[in-house]
mmCIF file of C-alpha atoms in Angstrom:
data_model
loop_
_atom_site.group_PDB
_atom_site.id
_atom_site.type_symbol
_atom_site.label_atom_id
_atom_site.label_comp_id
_atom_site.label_asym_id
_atom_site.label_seq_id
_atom_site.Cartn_x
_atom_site.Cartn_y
_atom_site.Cartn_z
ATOM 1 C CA UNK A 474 -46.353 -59.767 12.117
ATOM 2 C CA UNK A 475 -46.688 -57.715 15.264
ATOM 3 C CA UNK A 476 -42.852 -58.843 16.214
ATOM 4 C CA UNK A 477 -41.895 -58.018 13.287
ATOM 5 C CA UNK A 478 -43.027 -54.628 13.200
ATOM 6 C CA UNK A 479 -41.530 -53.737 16.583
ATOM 7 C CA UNK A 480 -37.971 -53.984 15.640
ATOM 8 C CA UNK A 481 -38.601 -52.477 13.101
ATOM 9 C CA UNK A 482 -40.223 -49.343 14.880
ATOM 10 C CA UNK A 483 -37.385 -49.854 17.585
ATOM 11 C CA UNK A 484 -34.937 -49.244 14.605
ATOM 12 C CA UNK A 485 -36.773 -46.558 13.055
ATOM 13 C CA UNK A 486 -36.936 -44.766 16.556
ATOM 14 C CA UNK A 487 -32.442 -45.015 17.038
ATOM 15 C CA UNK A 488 -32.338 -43.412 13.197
ATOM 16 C CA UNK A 489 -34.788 -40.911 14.141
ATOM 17 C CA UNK A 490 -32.280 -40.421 18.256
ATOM 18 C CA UNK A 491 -29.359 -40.330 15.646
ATOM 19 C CA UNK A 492 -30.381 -38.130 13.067
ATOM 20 C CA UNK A 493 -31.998 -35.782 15.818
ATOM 21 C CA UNK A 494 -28.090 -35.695 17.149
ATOM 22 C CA UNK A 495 -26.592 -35.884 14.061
ATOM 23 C CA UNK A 496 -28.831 -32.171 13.864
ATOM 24 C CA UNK A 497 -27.821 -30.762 17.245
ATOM 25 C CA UNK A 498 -24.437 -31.078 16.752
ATOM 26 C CA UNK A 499 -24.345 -29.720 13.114
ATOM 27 C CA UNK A 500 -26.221 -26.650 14.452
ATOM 28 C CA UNK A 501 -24.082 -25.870 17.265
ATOM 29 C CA UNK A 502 -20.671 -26.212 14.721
ATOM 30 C CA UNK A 503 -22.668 -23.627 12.860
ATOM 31 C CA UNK A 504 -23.215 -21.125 15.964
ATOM 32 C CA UNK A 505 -19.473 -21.629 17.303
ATOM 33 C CA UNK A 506 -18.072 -20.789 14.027
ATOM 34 C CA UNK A 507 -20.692 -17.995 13.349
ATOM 35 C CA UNK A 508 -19.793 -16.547 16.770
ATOM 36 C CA UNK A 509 -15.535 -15.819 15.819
ATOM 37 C CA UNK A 510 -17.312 -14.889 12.235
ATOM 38 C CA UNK A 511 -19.483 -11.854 13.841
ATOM 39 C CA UNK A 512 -16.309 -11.183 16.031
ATOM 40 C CA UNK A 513 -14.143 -10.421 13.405
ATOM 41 C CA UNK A 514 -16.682 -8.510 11.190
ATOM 42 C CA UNK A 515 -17.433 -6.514 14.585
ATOM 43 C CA UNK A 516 -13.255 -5.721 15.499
ATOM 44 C CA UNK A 517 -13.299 -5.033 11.528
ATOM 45 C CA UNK A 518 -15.574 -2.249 11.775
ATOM 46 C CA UNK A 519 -14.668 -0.963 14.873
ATOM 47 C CA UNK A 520 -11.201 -0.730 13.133
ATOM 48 C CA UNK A 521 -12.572 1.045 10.169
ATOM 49 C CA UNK A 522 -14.173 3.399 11.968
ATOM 50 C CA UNK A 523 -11.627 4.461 14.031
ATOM 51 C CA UNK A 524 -9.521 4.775 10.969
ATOM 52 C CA UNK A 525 -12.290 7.031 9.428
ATOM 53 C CA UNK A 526 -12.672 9.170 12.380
ATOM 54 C CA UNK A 527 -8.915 10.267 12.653
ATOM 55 C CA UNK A 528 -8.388 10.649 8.531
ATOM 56 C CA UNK A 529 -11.759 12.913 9.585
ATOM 57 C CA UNK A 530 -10.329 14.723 12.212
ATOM 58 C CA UNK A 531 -6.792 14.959 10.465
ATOM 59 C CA UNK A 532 -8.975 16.660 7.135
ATOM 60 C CA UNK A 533 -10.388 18.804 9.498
ATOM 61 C CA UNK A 534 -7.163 20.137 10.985
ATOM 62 C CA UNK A 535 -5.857 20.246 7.619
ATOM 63 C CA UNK A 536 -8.989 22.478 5.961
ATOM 64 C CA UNK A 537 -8.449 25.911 7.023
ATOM 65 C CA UNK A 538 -4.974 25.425 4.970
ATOM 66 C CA UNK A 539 -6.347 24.029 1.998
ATOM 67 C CA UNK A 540 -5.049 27.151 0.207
ATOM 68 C CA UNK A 541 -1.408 27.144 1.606
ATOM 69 C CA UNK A 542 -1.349 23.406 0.913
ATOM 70 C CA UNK A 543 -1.619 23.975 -3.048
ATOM 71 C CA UNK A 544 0.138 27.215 -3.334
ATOM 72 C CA UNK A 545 2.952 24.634 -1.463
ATOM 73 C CA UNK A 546 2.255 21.821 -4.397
ATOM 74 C CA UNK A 547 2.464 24.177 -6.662
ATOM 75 C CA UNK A 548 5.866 25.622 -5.872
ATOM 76 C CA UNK A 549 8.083 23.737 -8.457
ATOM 77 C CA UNK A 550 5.572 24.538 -11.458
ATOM 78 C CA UNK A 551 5.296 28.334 -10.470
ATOM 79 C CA UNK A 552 9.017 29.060 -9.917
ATOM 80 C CA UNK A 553 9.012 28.304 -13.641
ATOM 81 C CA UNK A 554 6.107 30.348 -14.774
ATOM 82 C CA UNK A 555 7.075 32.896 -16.779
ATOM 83 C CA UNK A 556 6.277 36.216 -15.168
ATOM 84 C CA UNK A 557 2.946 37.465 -15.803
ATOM 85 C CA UNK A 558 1.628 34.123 -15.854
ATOM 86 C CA UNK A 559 -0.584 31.981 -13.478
ATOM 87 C CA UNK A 560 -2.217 28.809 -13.008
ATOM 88 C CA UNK A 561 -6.038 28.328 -14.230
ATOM 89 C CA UNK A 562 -9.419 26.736 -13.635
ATOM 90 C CA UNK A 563 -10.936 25.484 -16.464
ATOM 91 C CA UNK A 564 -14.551 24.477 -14.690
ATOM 92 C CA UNK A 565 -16.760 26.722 -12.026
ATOM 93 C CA UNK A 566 -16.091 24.487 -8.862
ATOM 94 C CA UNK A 567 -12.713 23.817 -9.014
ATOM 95 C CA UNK A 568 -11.298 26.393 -7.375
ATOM 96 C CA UNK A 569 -13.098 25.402 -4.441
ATOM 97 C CA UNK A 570 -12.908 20.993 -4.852
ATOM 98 C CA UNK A 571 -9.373 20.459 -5.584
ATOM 99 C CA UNK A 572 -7.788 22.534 -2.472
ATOM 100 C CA UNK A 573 -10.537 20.229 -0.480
ATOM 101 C CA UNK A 574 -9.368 17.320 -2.134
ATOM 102 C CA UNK A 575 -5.965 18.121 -1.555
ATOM 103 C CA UNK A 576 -6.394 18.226 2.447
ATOM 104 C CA UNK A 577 -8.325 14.759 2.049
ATOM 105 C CA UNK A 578 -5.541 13.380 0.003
ATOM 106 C CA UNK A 579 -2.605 15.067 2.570
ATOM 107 C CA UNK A 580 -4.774 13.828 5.683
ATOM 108 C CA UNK A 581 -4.959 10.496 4.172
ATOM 109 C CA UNK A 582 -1.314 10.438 3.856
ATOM 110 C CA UNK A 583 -0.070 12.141 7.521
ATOM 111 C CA UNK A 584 -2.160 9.045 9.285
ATOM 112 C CA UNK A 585 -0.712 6.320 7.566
ATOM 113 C CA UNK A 586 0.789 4.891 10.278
ATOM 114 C CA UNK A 587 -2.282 5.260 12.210
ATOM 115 C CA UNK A 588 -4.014 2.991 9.560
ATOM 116 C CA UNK A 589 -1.079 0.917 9.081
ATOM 117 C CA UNK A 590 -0.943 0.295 12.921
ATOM 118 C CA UNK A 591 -4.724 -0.307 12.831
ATOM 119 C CA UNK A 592 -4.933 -3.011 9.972
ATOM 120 C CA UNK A 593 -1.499 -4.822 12.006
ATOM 121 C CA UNK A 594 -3.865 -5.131 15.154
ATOM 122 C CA UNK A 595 -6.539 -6.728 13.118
ATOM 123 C CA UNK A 596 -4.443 -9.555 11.886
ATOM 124 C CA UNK A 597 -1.570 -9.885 14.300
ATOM 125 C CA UNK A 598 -4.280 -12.381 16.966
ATOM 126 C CA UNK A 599 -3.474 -14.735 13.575
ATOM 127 C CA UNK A 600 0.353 -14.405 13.058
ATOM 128 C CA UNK A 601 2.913 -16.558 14.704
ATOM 129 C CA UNK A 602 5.586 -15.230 16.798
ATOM 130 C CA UNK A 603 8.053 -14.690 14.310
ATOM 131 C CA UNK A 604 5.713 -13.434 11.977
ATOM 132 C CA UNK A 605 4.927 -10.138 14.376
ATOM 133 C CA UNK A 606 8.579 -9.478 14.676
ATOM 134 C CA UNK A 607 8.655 -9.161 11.455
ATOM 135 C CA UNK A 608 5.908 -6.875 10.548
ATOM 136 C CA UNK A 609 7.205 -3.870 12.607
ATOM 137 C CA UNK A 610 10.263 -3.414 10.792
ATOM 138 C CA UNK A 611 8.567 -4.276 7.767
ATOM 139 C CA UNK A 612 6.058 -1.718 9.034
ATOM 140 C CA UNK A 613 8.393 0.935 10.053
ATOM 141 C CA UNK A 614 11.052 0.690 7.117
ATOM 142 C CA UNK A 615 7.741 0.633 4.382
ATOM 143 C CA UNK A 616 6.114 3.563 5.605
ATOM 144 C CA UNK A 617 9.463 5.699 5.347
ATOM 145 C CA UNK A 618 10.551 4.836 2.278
ATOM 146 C CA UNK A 619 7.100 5.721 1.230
ATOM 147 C CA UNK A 620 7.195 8.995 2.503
ATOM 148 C CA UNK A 621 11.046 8.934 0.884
ATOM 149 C CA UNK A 622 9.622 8.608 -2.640
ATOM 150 C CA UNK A 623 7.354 11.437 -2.462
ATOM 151 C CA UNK A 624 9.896 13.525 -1.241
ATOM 152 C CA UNK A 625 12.220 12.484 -3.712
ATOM 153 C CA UNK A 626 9.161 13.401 -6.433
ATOM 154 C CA UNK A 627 8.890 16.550 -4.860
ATOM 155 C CA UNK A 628 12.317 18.005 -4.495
ATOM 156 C CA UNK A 629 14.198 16.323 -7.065
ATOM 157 C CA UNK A 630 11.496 14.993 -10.148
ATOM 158 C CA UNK A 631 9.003 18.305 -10.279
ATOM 159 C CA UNK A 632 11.583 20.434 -10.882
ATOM 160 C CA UNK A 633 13.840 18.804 -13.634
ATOM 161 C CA UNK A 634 10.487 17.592 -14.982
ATOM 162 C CA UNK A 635 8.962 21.099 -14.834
ATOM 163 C CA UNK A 636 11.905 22.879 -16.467
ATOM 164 C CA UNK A 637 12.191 20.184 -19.268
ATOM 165 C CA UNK A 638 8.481 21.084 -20.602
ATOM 166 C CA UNK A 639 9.095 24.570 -20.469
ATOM 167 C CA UNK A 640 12.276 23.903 -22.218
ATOM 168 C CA UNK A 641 10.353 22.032 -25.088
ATOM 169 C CA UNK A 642 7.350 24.264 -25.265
ATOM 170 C CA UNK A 643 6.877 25.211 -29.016
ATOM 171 C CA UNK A 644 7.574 29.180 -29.874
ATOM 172 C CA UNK A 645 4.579 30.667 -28.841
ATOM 173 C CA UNK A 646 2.387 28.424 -26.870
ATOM 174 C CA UNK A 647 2.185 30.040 -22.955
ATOM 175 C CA UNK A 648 2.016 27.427 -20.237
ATOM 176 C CA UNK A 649 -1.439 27.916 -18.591
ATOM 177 C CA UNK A 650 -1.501 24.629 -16.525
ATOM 178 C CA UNK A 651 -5.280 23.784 -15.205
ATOM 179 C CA UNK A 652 -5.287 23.152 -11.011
ATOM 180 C CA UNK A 653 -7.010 19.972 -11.757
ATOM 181 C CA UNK A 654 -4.778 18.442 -14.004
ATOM 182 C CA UNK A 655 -1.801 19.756 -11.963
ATOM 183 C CA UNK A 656 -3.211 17.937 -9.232
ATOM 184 C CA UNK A 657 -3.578 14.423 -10.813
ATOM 185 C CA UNK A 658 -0.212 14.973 -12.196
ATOM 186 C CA UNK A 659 1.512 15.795 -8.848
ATOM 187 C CA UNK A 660 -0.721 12.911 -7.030
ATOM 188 C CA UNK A 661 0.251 10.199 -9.834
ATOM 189 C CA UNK A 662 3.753 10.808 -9.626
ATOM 190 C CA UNK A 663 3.259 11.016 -5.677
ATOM 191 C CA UNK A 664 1.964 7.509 -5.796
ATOM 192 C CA UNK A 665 4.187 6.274 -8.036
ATOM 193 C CA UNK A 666 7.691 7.242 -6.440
ATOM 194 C CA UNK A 667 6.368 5.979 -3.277
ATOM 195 C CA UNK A 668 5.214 2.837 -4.128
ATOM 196 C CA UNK A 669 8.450 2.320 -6.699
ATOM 197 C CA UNK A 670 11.100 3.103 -3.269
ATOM 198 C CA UNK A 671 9.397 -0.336 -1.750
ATOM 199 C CA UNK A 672 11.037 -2.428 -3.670
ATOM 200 C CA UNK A 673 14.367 -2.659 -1.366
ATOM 201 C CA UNK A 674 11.870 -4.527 0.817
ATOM 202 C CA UNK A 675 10.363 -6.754 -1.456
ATOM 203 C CA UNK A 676 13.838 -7.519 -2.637
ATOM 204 C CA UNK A 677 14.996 -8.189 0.952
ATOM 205 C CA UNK A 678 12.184 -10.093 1.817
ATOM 206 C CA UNK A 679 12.131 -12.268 -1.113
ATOM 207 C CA UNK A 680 15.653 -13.301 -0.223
ATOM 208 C CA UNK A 681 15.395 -13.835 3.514
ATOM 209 C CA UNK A 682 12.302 -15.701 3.273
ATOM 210 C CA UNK A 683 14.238 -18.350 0.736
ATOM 211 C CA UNK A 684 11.657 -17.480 -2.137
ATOM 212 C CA UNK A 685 15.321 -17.010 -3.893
ATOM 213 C CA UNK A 686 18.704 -15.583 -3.699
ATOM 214 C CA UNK A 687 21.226 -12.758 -4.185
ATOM 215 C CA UNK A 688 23.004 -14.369 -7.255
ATOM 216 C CA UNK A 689 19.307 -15.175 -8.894
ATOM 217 C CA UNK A 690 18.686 -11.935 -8.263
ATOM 218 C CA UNK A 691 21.961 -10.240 -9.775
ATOM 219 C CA UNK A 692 21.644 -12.906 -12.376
ATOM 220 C CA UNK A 693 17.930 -10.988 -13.517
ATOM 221 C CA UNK A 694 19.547 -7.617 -13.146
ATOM 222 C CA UNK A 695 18.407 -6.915 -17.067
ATOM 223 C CA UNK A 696 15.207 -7.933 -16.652
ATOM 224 C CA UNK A 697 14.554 -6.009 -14.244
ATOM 225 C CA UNK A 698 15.871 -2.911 -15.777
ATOM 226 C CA UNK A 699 13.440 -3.571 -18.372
ATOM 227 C CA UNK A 700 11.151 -3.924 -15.786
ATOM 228 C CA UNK A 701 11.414 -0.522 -13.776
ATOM 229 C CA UNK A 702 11.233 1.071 -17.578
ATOM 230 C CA UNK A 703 7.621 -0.867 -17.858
ATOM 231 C CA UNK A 704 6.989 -0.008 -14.336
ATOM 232 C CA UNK A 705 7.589 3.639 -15.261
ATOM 233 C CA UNK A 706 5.641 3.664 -18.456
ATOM 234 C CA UNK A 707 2.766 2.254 -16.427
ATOM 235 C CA UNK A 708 2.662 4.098 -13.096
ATOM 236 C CA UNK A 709 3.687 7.958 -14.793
ATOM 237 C CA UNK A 710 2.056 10.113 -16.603
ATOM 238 C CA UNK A 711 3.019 9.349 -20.566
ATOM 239 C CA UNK A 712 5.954 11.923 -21.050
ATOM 240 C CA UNK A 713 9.382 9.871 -21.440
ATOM 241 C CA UNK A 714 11.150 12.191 -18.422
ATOM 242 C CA UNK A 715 9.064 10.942 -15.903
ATOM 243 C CA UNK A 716 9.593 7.527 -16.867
ATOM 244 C CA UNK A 717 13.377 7.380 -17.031
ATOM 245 C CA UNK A 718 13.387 9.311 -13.617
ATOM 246 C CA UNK A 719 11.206 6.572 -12.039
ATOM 247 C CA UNK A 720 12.958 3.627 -13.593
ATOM 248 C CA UNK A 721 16.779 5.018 -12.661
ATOM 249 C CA UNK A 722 15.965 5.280 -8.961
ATOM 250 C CA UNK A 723 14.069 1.700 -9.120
ATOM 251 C CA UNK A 724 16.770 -0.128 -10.541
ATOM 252 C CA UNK A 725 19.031 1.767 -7.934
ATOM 253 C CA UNK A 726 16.892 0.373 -5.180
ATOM 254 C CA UNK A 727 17.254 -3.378 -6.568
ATOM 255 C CA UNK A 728 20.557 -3.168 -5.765
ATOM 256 C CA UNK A 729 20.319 -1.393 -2.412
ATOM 257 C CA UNK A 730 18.030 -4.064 -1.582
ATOM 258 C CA UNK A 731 20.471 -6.708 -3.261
ATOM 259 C CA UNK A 732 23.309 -5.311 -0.714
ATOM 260 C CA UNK A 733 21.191 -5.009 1.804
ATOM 261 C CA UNK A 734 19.550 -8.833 2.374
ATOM 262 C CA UNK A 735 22.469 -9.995 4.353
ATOM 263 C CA UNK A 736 21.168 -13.321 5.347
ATOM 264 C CA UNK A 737 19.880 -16.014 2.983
ATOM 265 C CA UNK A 738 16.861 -16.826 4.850
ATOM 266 C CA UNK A 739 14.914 -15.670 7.614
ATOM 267 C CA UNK A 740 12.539 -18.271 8.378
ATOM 268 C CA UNK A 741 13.756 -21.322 9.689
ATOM 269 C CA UNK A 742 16.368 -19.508 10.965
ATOM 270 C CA UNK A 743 15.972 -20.371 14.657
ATOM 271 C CA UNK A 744 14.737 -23.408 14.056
ATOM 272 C CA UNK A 745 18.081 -24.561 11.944
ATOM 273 C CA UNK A 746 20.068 -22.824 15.097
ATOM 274 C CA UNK A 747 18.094 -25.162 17.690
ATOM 275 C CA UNK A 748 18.925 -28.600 15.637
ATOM 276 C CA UNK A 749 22.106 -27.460 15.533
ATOM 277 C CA UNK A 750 23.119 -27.446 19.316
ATOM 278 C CA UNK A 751 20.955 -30.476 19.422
ATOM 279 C CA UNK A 752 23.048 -32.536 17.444
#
């Protein structure tokens, strides 16, 4: 009995060595992959807060002109105004919010880049090589043709857009346009244009990346001028103007972007040159 028990505790003694191992070793693959974890979440809000510090300091610069800012947004709708007339504020603290959230809105949009540059140096340590070549270009050429689209809201859309209501206002009725709402309005179709004038880089990118090609994509030119009509419907206010001048310039930029993806494919590229002075 008693030699049978020993092997028996000798046995139950290696489970208990390997189990006790089997332990260590789980626990520290649990601290080496919480330590990159905390890293990350630590870079992460160091990024956010330096991203919230200079929108703070840009809203701060941008304050003391809260005023000029609006009387500047409101250009286009007060060179149609009929004399006499002015722009109103339908609640008590309006007159004092929407300038403010006008200079939050503008500083937001001055430091793009500054954010933009901020979010590439938080995922760049994870990108190969030909990945961050990439995303400066892409960087670069996205953040203009953002600020492109709100220009071309501003200088081109408010005004046609403004005239054509006044044109169509019934006999009678006096255009007495609410800050607030002329706000939203400006800021929606702000938005829109800007995010409509990327699509010569998604097009471009779809094509040199091999997702597909210039003939597919001439081939789905009518969907997609159903498309930018959707896209217009969806991202501008619900007046039929605005949506025809958002879809024209979107199906304008399909085939910019069309023309402008000169290559096939962009990945693979060097790789395909390398095999072929190998062979």
């Amino acid at each position: 009995m008693s030699g049978q028990d020993q092997p028996r505790g000798e046995g139950n003694n290696a489970d208990a060595e390997q189990n006790a191992e089997r332990a260590a070793k789980a626990g520290e693959y649990a601290a080496t992959m919480e330590q990159p974890l905390l890293s990350h979440l630590k870079e992460l809000r160091s990024r956010l807060l330096k991203i919230t510090g200079v929108v703070l300091i840009a809203f701060l610069a941008l304050y003391p002109f809260r005023d000029n800012l609006y009387s500047l947004i409101a250009g286009p709708l007060q060179e149609i105004l009929p004399e006499g007339t002015s722009m109103i504020a339908i609640k008590v603290a309006s007159p004092f919010l929407i300038p403010m959230k006008l200079a939050l809105v503008a500083a937001v949009v001055i430091t793009i880049p500054y954010i933009l540059y901020q979010i590439w140096a938080f995922v760049a340590p994870g990108l190969y090589r030909r990945e961050r070549r990439l995303v400066w270009p892409l960087l670069i050429s996205s953040t203009s043709l953002f600020y492109l689209g709100g220009a071309f809201a501003f200088f081109v859309v408010f005004p046609i857009a403004f005239r054509f209501f006044a044109f169509v206002s019934p006999e009678g009725v006096q255009m007495m346009t609410d800050i607030g709402e002329y706000l939203s309005f400006v800021l929606t179709l702000f938005f829109a244009f800007g995010v409509a004038f990327q699509v010569p880089i998604a097009t471009i990118l779809l094509v040199r990346t091999g997702v597909t090609t210039r003939e597919d994509l001439a081939a789905k030119r009518p969907y997609v001028i159903v498309g930018a009509f959707v896209l217009g419907m969806l991202l501008t206010p619900p007046d039929v103007l605005s949506q025809v001048l958002l879809a024209i310039p979107v199906w304008l930029l399909y085939e910019i972007g069309i023309l402008l993806a000169g290559r096939p494919r962009l990945v693979g590229d060097k790789d395909s040159k390398q095999a072929a002075r190998g062979s």
